Coordinates of C-alpha atoms in Angstrom, one line a residue:
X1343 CA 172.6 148.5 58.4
X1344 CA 169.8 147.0 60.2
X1345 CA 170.0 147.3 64.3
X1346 CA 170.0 143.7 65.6
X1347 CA 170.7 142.0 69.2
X1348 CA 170.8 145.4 70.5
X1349 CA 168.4 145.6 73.7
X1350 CA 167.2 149.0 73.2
X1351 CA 165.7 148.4 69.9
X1352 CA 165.5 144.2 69.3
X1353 CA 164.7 140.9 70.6
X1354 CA 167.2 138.1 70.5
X1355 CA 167.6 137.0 67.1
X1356 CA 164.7 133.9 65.6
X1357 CA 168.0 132.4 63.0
X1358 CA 165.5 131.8 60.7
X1359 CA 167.3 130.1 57.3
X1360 CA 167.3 132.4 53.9
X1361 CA 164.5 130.6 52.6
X1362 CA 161.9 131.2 55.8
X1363 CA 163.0 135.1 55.8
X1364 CA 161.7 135.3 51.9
X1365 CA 158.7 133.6 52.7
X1366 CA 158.1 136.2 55.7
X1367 CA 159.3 138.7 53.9
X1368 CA 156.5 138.0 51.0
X1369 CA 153.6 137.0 53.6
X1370 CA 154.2 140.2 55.4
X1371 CA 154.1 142.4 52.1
X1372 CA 151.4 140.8 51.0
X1373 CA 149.3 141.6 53.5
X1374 CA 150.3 145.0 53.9
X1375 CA 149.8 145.6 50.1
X1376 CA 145.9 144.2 50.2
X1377 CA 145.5 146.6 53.6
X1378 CA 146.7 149.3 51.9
X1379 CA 144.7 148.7 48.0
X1380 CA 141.5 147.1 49.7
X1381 CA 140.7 150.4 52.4
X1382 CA 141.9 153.0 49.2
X1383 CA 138.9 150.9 46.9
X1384 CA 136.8 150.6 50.5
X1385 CA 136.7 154.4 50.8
X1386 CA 136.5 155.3 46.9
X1387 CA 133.4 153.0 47.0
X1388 CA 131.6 154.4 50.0
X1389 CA 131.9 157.8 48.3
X1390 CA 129.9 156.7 45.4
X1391 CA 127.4 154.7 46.6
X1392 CA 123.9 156.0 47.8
X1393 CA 122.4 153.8 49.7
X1394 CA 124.0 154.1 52.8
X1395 CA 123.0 156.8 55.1
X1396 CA 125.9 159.6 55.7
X1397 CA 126.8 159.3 59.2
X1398 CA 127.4 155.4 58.0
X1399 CA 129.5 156.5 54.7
X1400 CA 131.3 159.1 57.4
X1401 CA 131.8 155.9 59.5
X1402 CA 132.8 153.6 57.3
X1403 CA 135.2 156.2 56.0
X1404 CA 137.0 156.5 59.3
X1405 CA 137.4 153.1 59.9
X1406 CA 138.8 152.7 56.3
X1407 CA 141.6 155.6 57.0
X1408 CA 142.7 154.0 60.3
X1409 CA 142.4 150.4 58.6
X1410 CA 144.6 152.1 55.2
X1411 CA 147.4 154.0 58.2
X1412 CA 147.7 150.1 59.3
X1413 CA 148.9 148.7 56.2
X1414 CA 151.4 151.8 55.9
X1415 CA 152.8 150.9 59.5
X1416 CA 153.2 147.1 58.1
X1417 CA 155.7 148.1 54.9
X1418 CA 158.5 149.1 57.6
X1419 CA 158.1 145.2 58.9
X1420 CA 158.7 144.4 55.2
X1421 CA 161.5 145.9 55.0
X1422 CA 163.0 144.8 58.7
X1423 CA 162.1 141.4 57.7
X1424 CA 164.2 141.1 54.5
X1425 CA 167.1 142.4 56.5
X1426 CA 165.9 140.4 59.7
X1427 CA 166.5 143.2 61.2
X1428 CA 165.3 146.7 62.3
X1429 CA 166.7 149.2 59.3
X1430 CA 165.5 152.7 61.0
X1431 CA 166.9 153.9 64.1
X1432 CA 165.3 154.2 67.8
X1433 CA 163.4 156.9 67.0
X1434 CA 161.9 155.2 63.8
X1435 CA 161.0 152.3 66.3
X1436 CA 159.0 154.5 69.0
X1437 CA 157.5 156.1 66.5
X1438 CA 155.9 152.9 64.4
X1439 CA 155.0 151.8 67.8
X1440 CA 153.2 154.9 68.8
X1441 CA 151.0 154.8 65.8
X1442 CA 150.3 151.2 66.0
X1443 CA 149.2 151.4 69.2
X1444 CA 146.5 154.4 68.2
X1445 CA 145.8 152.5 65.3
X1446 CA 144.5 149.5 67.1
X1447 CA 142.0 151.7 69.7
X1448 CA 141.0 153.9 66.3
X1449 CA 139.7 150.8 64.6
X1450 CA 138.0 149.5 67.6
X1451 CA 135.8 152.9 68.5
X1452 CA 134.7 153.0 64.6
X1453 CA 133.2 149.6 65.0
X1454 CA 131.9 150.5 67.9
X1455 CA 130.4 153.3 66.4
X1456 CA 129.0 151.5 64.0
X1457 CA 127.1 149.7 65.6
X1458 CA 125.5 152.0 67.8
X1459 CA 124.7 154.0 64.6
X1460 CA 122.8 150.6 63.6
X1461 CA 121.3 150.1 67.1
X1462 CA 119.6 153.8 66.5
X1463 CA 118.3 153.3 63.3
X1464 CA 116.6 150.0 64.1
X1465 CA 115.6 151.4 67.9
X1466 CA 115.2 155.0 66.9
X1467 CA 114.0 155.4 63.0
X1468 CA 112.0 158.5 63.6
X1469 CA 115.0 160.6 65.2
X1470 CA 117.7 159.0 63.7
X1471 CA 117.9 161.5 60.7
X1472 CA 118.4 163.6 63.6
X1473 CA 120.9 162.6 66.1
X1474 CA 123.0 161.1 63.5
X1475 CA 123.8 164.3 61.2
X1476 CA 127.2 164.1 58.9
X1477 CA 128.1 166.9 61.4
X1478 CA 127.9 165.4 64.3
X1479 CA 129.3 161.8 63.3
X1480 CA 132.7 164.3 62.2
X1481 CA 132.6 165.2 65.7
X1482 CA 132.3 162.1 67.5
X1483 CA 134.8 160.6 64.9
X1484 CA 137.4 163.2 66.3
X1485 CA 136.4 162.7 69.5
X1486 CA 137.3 159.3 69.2
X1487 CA 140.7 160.2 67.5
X1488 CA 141.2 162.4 70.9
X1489 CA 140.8 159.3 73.1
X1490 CA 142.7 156.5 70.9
X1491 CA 145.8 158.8 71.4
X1492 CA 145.3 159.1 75.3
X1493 CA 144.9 155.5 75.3
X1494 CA 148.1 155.0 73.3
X1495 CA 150.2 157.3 75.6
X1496 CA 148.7 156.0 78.8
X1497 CA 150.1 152.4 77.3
X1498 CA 153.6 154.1 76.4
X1499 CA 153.9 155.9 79.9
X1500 CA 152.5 152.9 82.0
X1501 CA 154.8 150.3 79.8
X1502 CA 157.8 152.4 81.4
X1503 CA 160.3 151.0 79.1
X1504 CA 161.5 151.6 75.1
X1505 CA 159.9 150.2 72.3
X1506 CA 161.9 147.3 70.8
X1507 CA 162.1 145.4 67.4
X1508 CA 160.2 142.4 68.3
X1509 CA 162.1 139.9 65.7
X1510 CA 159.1 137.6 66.5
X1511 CA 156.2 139.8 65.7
X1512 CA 158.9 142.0 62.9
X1513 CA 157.5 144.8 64.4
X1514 CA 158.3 147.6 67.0
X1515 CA 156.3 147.2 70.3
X1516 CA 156.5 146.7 74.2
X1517 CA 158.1 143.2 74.3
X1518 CA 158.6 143.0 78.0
X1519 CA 155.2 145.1 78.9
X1520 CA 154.4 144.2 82.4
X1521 CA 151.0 141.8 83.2
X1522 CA 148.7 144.8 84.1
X1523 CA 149.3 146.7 81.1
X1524 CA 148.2 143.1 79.0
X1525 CA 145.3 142.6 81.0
X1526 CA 144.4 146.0 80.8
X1527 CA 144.6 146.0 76.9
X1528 CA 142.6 142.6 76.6
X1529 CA 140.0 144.1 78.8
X1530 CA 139.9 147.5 77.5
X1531 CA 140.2 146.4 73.4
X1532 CA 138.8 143.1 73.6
X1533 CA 136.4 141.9 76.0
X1534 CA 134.6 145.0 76.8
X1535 CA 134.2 145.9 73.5
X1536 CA 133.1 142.2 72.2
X1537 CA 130.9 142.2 75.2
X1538 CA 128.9 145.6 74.5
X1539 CA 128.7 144.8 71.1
X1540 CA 127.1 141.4 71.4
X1541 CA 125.0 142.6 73.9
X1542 CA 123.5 145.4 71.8
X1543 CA 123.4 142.5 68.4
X1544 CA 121.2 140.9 70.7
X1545 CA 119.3 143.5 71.0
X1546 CA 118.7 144.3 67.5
X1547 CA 118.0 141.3 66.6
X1548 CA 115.5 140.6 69.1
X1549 CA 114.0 144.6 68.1
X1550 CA 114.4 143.5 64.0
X1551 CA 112.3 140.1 64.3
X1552 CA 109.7 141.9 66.4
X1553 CA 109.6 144.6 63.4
X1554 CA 109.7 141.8 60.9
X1555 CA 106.2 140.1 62.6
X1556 CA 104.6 143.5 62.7
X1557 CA 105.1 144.4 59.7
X1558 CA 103.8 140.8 58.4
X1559 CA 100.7 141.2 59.8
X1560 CA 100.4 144.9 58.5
X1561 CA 101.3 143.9 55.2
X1562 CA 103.5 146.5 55.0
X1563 CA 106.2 147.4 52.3
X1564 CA 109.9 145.5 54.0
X1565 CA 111.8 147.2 51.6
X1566 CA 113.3 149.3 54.3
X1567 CA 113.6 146.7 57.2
X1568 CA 115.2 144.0 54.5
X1569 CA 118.2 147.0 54.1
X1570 CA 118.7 147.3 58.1
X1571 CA 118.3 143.7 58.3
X1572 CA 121.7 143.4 55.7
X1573 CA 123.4 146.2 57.2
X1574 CA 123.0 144.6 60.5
X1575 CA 124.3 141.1 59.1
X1576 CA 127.3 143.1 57.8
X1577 CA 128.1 144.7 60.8
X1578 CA 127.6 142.0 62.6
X1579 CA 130.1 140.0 60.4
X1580 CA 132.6 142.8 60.9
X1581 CA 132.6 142.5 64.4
X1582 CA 133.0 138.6 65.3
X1583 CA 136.1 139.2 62.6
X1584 CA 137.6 141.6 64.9
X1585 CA 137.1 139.9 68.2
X1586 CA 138.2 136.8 66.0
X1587 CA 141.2 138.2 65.3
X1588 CA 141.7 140.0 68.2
X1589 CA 141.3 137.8 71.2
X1590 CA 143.8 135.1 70.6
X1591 CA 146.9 137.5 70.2
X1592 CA 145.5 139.8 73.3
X1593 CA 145.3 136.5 75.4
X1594 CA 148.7 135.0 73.8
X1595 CA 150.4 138.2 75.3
X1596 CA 148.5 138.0 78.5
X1597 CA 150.1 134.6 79.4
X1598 CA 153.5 135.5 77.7
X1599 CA 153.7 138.1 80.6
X1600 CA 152.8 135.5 83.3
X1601 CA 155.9 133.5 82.2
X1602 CA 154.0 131.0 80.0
X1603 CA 155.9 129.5 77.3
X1604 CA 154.1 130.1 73.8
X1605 CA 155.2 129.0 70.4
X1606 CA 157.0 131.6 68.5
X1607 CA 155.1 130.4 65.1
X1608 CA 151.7 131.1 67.0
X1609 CA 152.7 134.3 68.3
X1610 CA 153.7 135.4 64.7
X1611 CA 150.6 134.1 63.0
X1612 CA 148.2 135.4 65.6
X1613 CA 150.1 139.2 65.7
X1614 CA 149.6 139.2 61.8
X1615 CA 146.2 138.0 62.5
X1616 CA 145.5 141.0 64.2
X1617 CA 146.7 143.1 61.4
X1618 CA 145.0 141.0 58.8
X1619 CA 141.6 142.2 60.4
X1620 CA 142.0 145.9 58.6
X1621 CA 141.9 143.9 55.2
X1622 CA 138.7 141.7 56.5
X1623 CA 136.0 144.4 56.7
X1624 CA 136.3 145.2 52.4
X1625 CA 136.2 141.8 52.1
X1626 CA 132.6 141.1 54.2
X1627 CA 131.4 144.8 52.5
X1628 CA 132.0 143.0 48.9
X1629 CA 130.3 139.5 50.5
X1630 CA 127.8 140.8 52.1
X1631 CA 126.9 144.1 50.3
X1632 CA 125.6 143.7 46.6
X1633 CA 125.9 146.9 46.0
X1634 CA 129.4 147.9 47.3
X1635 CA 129.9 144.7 45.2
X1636 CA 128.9 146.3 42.4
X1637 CA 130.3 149.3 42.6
X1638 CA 133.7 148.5 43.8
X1639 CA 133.7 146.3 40.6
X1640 CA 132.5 149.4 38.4
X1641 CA 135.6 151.3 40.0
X1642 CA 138.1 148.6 38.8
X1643 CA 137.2 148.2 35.7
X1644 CA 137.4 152.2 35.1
X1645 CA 140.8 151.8 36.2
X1646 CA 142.3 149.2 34.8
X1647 CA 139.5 149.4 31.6
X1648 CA 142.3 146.5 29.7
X1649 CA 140.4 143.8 32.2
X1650 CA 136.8 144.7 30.6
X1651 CA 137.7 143.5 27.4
X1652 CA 135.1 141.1 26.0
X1653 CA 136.3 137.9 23.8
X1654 CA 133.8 138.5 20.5
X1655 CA 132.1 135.3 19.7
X1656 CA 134.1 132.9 16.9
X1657 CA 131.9 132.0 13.9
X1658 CA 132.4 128.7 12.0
X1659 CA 131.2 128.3 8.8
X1660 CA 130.1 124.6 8.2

């Protein structure tokens, strides 16, 4: 039976009619079932391809896996929001709660990465080859796994209270997290992050255009610069989407713990929002990328080969 108007595990409950827990119910799975096939075909395509250097493909990997854990973590909200209510038991409630809250920090040091990765190979060329090796992305990818679960359990200890089923969100979380712990996790996850990031866009751009002229006036092959300048656009892409998606539930939850009143429809949509960004980044690779385009399209049709059939041409004898 699922665990409702209990305090140590739910909210008060929304009394949502039949109809409006089906739709939820089909949004929700929806999204969780395009997390979960888009990061599987995200990291299947960065295998193949070979035009992307390997501490990126190690990069974009990692991001994909902490994306692909996301949309695992949604199907339990699936499931509580068919019931409308929480079906697993306390520990089944910390325990979503844990991971989501290393899931979030994960995905946000792999962008990060990224784009440093970027800002070397525009600002560095010559030694990037070297300071980015496959073995030394590995490293700093668990490195970063290291830190995103100190970050989660310094939110779980400084929270000081059970996770709860959020019948709002349809999710396990902190619902009654204290101010500083919000402010922190805006600053920390959101603004510091966008900040840094923007900052070190601007410098690449300003770094590309300046290669771009030089190389106009050399009349030199811009084979290579055209590739950073794409990769650039797609990174670039990838991270307005996640301060985009980010920022208004960060700041939503900032004022919720300062006592302002927020619409429970808004807090839903922009939570889902937030989980909505780990399907985002295959969808800007396929946009943006012609060849991950390509290739992730190759990999579909030699798995599901009945969509490659070709309609043979009628002929009409007159």
């Amino acid at each position: 039976m699922p665990i409702e108007n209990m305090n140590s595990t739910s909210t008060y409950s929304v009394g949502l009619s039949p109809v409006l827990v089906a739709l939820r119910s089909c949004f929700i799975a929806i999204i969780a079932l395009l997390i979960i096939s888009g990061n599987i075909l995200s990291i299947a395509v960065t295998r193949r391809v070979t035009n992307l250097a390997d501490s990126t493909k190690v990069l974009m990997t990692s991001l994909a896996v902490f994306d692909l854990l996301v949309g695992f973590l949604a199907l339990p909200s699936t499931v509580a929001s068919a019931l409308d209510g929480w079906p697993f038991d306390v520990v089944g409630c910390d325990l979503v709660n844990l991971l989501i809250t290393m899931c979030f920090p994960m995905s946000m040091f792999s962008i990060v990465s990224l784009n440093i990765e970027r800002f070397i190979a525009v600002t560095r060329p010559y030694k990037f080859t070297v300071w980015c090796t496959r073995f030394r992305v590995i490293l700093a990818v668990l490195f970063q796994a290291i830190i995103s679960v100190c970050y989660s359990f310094l939110i779980v200890v400084a929270s000081n209270e059970p996770a709860k089923f959020d019948d709002i969100l349809q999710l396990c979380n902190f619902v009654e997290a204290p101010f500083t712990i919000r402010i922190f996790t805006l600053v920390s996850a959101d603004i510091f992050p966008t900040i840094s990031m923007s900052y070190i866009y601007y410098r690449l751009i300003k770094i590309s255009r300046q290669h771009e002229q030089r190389l106009n006036q050399n009349g030199n092959n811009e084979a290579n610069n055209n590739h950073d300048n794409k990769a650039l656009k797609t990174f670039l892409v990838v991270t307005l989407t996640f301060a985009g998606c980010y920022t208004p539930h960060l700041t939503l939850k900032t004022l919720t713990s300062l006592g302002v009143s927020t619409p429970r429809s808004l807090s839903f949509l922009f939570f889902w929002l937030v989980i909505s960004n780990s399907m985002f980044n295959v969808i800007i690779y396929c946009l943006f990328n012609k060849v991950f385009r390509q290739t992730a399209k190759k990999i579909l049709l030699e798995r599901f080969p009945c969509c490659n059939r070709s309609v043979a041409p009628i002929e009409i004898e007159l």
